Short mmCIF file of C-alpha atoms and ligand atoms in Angstrom, two decimals:
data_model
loop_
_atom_site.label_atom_id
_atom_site.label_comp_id
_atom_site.label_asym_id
_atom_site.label_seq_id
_atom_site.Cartn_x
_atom_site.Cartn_y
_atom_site.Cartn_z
CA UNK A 68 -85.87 200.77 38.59
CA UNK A 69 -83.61 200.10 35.77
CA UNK A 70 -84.71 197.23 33.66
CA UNK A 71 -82.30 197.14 30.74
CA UNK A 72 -78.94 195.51 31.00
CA UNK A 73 -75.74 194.28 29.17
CA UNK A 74 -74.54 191.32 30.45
CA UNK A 75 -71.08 189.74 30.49
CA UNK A 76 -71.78 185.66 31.70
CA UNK A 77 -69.84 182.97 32.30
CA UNK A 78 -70.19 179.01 32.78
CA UNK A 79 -66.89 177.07 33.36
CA UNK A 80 -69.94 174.27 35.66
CA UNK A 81 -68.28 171.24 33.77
CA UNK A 82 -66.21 170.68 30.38
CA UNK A 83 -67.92 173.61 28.21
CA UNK A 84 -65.44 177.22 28.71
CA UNK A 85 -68.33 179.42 27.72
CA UNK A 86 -68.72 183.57 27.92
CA UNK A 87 -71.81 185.51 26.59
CA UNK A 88 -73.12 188.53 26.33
CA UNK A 89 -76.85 189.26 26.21
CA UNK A 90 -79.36 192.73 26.19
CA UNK A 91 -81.81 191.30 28.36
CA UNK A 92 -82.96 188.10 27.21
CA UNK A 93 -81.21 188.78 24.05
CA UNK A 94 -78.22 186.74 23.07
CA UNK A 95 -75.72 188.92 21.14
CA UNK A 96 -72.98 186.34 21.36
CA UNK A 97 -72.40 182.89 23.13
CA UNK A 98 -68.61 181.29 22.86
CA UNK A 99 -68.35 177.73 24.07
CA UNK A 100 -65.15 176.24 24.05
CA UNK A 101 -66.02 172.53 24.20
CA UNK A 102 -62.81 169.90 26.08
CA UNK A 103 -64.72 167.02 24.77
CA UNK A 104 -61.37 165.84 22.86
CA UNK A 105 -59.29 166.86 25.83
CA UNK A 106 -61.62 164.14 28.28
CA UNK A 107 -62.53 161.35 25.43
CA UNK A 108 -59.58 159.41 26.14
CA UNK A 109 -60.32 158.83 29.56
CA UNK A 110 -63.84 158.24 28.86
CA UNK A 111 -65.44 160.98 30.82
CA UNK A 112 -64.80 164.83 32.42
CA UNK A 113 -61.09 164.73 34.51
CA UNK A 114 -62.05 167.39 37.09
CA UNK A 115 -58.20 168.74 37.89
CA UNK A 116 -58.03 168.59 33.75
CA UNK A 117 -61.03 170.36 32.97
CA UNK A 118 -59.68 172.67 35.56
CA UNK A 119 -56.61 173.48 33.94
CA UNK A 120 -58.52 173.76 30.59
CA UNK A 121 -60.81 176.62 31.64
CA UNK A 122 -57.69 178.56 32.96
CA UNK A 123 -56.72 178.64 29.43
CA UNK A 124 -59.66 178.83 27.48
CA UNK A 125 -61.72 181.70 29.56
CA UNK A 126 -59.67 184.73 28.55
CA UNK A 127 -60.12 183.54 24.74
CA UNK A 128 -63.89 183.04 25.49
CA UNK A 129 -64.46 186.25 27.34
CA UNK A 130 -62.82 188.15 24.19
CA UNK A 131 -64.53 185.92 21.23
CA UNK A 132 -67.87 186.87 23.08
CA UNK A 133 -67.01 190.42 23.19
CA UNK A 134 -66.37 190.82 19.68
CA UNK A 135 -68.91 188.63 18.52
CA UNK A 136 -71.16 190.71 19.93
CA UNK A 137 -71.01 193.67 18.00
CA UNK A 138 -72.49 195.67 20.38
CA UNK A 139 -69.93 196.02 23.27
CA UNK A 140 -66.00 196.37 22.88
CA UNK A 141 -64.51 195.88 26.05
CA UNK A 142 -65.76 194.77 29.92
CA UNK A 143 -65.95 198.79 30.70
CA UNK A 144 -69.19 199.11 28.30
CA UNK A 145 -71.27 195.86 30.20
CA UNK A 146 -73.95 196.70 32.89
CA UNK A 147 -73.18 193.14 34.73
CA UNK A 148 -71.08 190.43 35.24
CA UNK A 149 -72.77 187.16 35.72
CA UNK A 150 -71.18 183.52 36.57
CA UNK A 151 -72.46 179.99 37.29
CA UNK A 152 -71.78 179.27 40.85
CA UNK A 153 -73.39 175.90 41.04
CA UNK A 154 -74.11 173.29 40.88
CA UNK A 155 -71.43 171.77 38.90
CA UNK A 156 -67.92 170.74 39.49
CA UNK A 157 -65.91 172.03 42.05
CA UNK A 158 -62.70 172.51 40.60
CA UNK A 159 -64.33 173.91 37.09
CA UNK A 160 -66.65 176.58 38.82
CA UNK A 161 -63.65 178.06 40.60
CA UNK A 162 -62.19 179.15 37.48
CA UNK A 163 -65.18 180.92 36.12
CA UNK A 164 -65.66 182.16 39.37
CA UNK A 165 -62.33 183.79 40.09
CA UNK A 166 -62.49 185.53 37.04
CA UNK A 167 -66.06 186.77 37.06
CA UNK A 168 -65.22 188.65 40.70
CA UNK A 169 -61.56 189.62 39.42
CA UNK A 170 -63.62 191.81 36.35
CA UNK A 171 -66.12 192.98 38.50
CA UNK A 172 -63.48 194.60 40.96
CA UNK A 173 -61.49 195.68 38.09
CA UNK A 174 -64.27 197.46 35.99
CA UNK A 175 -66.43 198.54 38.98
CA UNK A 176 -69.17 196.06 37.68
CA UNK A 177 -72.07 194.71 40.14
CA UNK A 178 -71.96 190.81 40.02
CA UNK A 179 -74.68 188.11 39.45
CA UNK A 180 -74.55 184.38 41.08
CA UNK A 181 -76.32 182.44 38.84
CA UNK A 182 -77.77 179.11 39.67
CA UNK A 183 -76.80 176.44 36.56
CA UNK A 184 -80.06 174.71 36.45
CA UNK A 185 -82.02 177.67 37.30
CA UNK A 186 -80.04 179.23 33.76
CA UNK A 187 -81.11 175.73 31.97
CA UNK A 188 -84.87 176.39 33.03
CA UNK A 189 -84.86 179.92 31.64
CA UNK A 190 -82.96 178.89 28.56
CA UNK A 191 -86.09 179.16 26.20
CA UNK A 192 -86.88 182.64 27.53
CA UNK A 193 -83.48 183.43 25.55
CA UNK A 194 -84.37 185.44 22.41
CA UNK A 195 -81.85 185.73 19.30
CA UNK A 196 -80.35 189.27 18.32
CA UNK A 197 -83.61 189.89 16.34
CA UNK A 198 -85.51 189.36 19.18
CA UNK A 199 -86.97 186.14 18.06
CA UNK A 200 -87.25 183.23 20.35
CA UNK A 201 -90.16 180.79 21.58
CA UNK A 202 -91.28 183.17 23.53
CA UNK A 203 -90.97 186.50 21.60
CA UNK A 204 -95.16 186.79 21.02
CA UNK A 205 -95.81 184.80 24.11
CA UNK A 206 -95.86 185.80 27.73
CA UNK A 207 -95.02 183.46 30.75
CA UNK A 208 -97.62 182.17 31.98
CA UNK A 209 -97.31 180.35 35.20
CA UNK A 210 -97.42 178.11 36.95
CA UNK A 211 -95.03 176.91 34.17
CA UNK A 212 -93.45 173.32 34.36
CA UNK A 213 -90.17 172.56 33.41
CA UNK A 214 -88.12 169.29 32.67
CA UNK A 215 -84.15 169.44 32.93
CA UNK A 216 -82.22 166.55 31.80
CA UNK A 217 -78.59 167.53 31.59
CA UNK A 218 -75.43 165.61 32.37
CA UNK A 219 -75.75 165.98 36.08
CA UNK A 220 -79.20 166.30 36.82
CA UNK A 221 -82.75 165.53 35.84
CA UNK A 222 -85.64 167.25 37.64
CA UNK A 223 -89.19 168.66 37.34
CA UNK A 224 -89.37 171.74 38.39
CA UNK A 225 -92.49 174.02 39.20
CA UNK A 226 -92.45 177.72 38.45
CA UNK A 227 -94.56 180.23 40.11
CA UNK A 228 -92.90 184.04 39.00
CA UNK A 229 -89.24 184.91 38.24
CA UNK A 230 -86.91 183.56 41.14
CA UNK A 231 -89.66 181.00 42.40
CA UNK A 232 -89.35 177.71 41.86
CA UNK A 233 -90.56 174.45 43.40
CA UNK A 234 -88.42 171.19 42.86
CA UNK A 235 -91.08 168.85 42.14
CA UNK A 236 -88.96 165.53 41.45
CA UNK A 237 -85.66 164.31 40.54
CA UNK A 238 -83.49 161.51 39.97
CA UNK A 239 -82.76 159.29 43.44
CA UNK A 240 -79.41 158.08 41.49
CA UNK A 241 -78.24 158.81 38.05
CA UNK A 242 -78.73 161.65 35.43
CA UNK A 243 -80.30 160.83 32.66
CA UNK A 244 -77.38 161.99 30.11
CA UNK A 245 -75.54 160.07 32.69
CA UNK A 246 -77.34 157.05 31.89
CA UNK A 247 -77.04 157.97 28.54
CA UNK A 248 -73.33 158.57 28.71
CA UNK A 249 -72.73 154.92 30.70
CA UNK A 250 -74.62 152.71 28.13
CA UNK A 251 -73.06 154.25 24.68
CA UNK A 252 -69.91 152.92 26.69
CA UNK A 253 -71.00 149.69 27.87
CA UNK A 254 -71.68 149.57 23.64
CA UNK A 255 -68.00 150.89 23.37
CA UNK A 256 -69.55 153.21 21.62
CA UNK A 257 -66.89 156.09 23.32
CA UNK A 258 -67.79 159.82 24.97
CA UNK A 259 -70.28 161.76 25.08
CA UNK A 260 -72.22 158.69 24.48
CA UNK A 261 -75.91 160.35 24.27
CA UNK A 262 -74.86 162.49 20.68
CA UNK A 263 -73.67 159.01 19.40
CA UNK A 264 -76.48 156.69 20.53
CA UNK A 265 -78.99 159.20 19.72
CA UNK A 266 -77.57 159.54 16.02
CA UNK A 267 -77.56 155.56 15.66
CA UNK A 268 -81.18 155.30 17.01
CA UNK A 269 -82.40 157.00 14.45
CA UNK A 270 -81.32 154.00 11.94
CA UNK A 271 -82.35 151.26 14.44
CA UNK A 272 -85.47 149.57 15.75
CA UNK A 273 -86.69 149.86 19.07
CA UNK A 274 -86.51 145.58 19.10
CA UNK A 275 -85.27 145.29 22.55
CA UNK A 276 -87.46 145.17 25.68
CA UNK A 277 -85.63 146.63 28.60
CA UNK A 278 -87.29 148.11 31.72
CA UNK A 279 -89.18 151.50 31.75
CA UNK A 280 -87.37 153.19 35.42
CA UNK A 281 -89.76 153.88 38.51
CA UNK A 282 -93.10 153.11 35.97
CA UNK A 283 -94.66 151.80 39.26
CA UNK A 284 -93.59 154.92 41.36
CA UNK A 285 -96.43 157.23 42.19
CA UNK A 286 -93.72 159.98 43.06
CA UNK A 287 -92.38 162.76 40.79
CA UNK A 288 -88.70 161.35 41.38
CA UNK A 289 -86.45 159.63 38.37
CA UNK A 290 -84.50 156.70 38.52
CA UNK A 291 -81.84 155.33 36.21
CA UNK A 292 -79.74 152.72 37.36
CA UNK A 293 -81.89 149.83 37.39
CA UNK A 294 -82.30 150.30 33.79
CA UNK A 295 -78.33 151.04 33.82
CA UNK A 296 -77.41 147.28 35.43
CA UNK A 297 -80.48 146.31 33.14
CA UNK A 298 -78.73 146.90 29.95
CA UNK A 299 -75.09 145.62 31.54
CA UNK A 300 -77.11 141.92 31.91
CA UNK A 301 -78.45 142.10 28.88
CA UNK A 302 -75.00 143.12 26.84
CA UNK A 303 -73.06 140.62 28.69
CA UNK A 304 -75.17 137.80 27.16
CA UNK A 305 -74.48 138.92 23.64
CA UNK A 306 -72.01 138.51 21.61
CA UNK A 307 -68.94 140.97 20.96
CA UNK A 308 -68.20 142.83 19.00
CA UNK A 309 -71.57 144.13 19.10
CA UNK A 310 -72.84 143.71 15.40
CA UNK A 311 -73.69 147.28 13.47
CA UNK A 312 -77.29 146.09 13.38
CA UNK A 313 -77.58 145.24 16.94
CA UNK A 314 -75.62 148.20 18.37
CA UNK A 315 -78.50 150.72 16.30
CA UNK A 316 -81.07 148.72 17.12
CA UNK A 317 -80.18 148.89 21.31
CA UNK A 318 -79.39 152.30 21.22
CA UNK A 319 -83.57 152.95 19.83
CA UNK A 320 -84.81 150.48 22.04
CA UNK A 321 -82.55 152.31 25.33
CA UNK A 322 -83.38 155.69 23.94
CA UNK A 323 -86.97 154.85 23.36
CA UNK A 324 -87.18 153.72 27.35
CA UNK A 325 -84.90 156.77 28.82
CA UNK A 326 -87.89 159.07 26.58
CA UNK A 327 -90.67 157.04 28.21
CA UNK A 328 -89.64 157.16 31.57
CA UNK A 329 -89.08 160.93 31.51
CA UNK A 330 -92.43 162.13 29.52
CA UNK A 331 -94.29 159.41 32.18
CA UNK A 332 -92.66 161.74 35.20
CA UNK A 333 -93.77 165.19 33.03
CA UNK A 334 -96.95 163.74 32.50
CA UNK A 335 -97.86 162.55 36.29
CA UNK A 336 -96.77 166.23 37.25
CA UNK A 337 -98.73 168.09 34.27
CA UNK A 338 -101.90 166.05 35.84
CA UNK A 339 -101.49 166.84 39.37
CA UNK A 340 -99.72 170.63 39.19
CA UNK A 341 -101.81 171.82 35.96
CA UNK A 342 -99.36 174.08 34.75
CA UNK A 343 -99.74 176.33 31.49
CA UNK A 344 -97.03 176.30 29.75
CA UNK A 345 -93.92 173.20 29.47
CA UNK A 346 -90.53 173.72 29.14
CA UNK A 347 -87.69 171.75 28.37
CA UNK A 348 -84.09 172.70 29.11
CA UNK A 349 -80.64 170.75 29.36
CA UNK A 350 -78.16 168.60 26.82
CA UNK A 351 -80.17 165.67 26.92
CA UNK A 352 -83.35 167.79 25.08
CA UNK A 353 -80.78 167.21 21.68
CA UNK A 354 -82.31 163.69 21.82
CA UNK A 355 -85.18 164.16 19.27
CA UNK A 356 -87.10 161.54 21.00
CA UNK A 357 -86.94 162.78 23.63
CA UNK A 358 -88.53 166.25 22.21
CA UNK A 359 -90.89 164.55 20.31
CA UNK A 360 -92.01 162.40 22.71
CA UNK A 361 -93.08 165.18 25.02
CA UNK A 362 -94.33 167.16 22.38
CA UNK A 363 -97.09 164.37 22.01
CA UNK A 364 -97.81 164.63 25.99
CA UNK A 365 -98.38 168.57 25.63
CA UNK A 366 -100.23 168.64 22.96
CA UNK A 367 -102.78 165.86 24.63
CA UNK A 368 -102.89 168.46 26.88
CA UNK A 369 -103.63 171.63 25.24
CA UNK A 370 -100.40 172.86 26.75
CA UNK A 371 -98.15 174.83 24.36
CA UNK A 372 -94.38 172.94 24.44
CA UNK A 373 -91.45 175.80 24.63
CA UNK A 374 -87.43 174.89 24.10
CA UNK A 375 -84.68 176.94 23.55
CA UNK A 376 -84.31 178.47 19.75
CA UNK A 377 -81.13 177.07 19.11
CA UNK A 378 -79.34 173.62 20.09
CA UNK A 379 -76.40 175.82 21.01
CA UNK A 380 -78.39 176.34 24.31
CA UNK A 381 -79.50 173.09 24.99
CA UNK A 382 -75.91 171.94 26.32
CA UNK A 383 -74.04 174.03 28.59
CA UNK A 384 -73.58 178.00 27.42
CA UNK A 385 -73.00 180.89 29.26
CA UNK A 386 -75.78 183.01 27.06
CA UNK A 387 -78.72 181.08 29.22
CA UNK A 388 -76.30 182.21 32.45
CA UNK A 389 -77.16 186.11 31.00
CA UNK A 390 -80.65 185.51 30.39
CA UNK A 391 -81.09 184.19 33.91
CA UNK A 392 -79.19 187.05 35.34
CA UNK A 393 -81.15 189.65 33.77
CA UNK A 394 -84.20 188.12 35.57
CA UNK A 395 -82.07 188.79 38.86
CA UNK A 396 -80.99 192.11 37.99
CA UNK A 397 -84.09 193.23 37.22
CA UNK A 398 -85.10 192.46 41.17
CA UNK A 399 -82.11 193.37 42.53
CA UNK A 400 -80.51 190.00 43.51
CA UNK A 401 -76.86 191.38 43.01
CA UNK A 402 -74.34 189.43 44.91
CA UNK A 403 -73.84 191.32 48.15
CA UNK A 404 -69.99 190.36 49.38
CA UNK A 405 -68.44 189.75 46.14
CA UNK A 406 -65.12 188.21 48.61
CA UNK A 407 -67.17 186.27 49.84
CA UNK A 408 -68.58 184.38 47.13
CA UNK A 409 -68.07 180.85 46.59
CA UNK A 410 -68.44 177.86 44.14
CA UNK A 411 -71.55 175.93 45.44
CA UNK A 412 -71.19 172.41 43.72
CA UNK A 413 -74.43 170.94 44.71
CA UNK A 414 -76.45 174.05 44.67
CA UNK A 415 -80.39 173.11 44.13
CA UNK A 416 -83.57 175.06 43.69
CA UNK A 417 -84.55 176.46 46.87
CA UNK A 418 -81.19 176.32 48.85
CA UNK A 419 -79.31 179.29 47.42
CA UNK A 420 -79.82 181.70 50.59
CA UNK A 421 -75.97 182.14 50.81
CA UNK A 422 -75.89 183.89 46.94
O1 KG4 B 622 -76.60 170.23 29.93
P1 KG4 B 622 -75.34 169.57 29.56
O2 KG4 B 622 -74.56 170.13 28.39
O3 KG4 B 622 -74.32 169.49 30.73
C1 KG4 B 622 -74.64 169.37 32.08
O4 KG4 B 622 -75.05 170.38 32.70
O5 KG4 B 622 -74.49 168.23 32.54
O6 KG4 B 622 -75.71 168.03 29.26
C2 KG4 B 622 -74.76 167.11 28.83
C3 KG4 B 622 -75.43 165.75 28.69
C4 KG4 B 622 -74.43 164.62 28.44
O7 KG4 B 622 -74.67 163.57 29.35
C5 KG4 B 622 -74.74 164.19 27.01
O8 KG4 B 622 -74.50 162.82 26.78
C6 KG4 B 622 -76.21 164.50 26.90
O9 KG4 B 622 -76.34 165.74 27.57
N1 KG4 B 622 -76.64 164.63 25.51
C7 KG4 B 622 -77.59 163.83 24.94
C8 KG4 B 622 -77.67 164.23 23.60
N2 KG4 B 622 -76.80 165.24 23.39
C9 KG4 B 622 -76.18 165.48 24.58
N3 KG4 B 622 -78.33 162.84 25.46
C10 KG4 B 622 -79.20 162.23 24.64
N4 KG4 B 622 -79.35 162.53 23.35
C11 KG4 B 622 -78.61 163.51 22.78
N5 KG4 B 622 -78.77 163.82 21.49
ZN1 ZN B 623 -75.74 172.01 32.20
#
């Protein structure tokens, strides 16, 4: 059974153009084309727009990760190709889609499907081109626990072995980099609000009581938009402009809350699932609370805390989509009907029987 492979990936799930390539779980190169100035102006992702931007960017990014690599020259010398199929937006997925199966034809190349949160979970498995990582002198040890808080999604997830996952809990309404995203701009702070209010809350003081989400829930589920129409009541009492003082001190009092209700959730399920080792995966693990925060709960816990080695793989990048791929390659989960393959926008753990 061959274990060792060369992996061209690609993620076009939301506003990020990215292409890898990775030897196994290492990453030799990740391009990521961010549209973040393309969408600011209208204040968040413009599906048809982001579209249209990863039709133009994905050629650039396949080539940049190529050379980057130093270890591959051209699509002919890769083992795989690998693309997110979901979940994600519709209209972005299609693009990385299309070209993923138009290489594989061309070059003869056997094709991945890679689930997007699936790729966040295994994103601290990813080891640099020196083979260091989190988990270079560390096996997996499962069950292992992972929480993923990205733009679009926020779950606990259980893991048993490679490829078997149990979706403990997730959020019954908003994301939390959702929630994040909605209050920077309720503090006209702009988009992507969580880099901004996360870099102001480190100057302010958590003065401001707000809610902590679903604290009387016994379930493993998140919610956000209490806390969300929360912080809309409070802002409309206040005056505007927001002063500087106020604005930093809100944004570490709402950051401070988002980090409590999540490590309460990661908590409830380290008690009852007694897993052995944590992750943490997605763009809303930048937030140094956040990582902190949940560092405190682990250690409390004996458990050993693992995230990615760089932030470049916190937020969307195709090198996690390689890493995750290898995993399937290496049992054989190839995608069958490569015409037949389709974007899968609201693809979950434990659904993915048409890959
Ligand atoms: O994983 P990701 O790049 O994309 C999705 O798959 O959705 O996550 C993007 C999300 C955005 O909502 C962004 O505001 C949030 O991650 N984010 C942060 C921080 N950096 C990015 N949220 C809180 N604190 C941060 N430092
Ligand atoms: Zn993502």
């Amino acid at each position: 059974m061959k274990t060792r492979y060369t992996i061209l990936a690609i993620d076009t799930s939301c506003d990020e153009t990215s292409a890898a390539v990775t030897l196994n779980n290492r990453v030799l190169s990740n391009a990521i084309s961010s549209q973040v100035e393309f969408h600011r102006e209208y204040g968040g992702v413009v599906p048809f727009l982001a579209k249209r931007m990863h039709e133009q960017l994905i050629t650039p990014a396949i080539l940049t990760s190529l050379a980057q690599s130093r270890f591959v020259k051209s699509v002919g010398d890769v083992d795989a190709i690998a693309v997110t199929v979901g979940p994600g937006l519709a209209p972005a997925l299609e693009i990385g889609i299309a070209k993923a199966k138009q290489l594989s034809l061309e070059f003869q190349k056997p094709l991945i499907a890679v689930n997007h949160m699936e790729s966040h979970l295994v994103s601290s498995f990813a080891l640099n081109r020196n083979g260091n990582g989190p988990f270079a002198n560390t096996p997996l040890l499962f069950p292992i626990l992972a929480l993923l808080v990205s733009g679009g999604h926020t779950q606990l997830v259980l893991m048993n072995g490679p490829g078997q996952y149990i979706l403990l809990g997730e959020t019954l309404d908003d994301a939390a980099g959702e929630a994040f995203d909605k209050v920077a701009k309720m503090l006209d702070l702009g988009y992507p609000g969580g880099s901004i209010i996360s870099e102001l809350a480190k100057k302010g003081q958590p003065n401001y009581r707000l809610p902590v989400p679903m604290v009387q829930s016994g379930s493993l589920n998140f919610s956000f938009s209490g806390l969300k129409t929360a912080c809309l009541y409070f802002l409309q009492k206040q005056k505007r402009p927001f002063s500087r003082r106020f604005t930093i001190d809100f944004a570490a009092s709402f950051e401070r809350v988002m980090a409590k209700a999540l490590v309460l959730k990661l908590t409830k399920a380290i008690e009852q699932y007694h897993p052995r080792q944590i992750l943490l995966g997605g763009g809303v693990i930048s937030n140094l609370t956040l990582r902190k925060e949940a560092r405190k709960i682990a250690k409390r816990h004996g458990l050993p805390l693992l995230v990615p080695y760089s932030k470049r793989l916190f937020t969307d990048n195709a090198a996690m989509v390689g890493v995750c791929a290898w995993y399937q390659a290496k049992r054989g989960d190839f995608v069958k009907d490569i015409a037949r393959l389709e974007r899968q926008p609201n693809l979950g753990f434990g659904n993915d029987e048409n890959l």
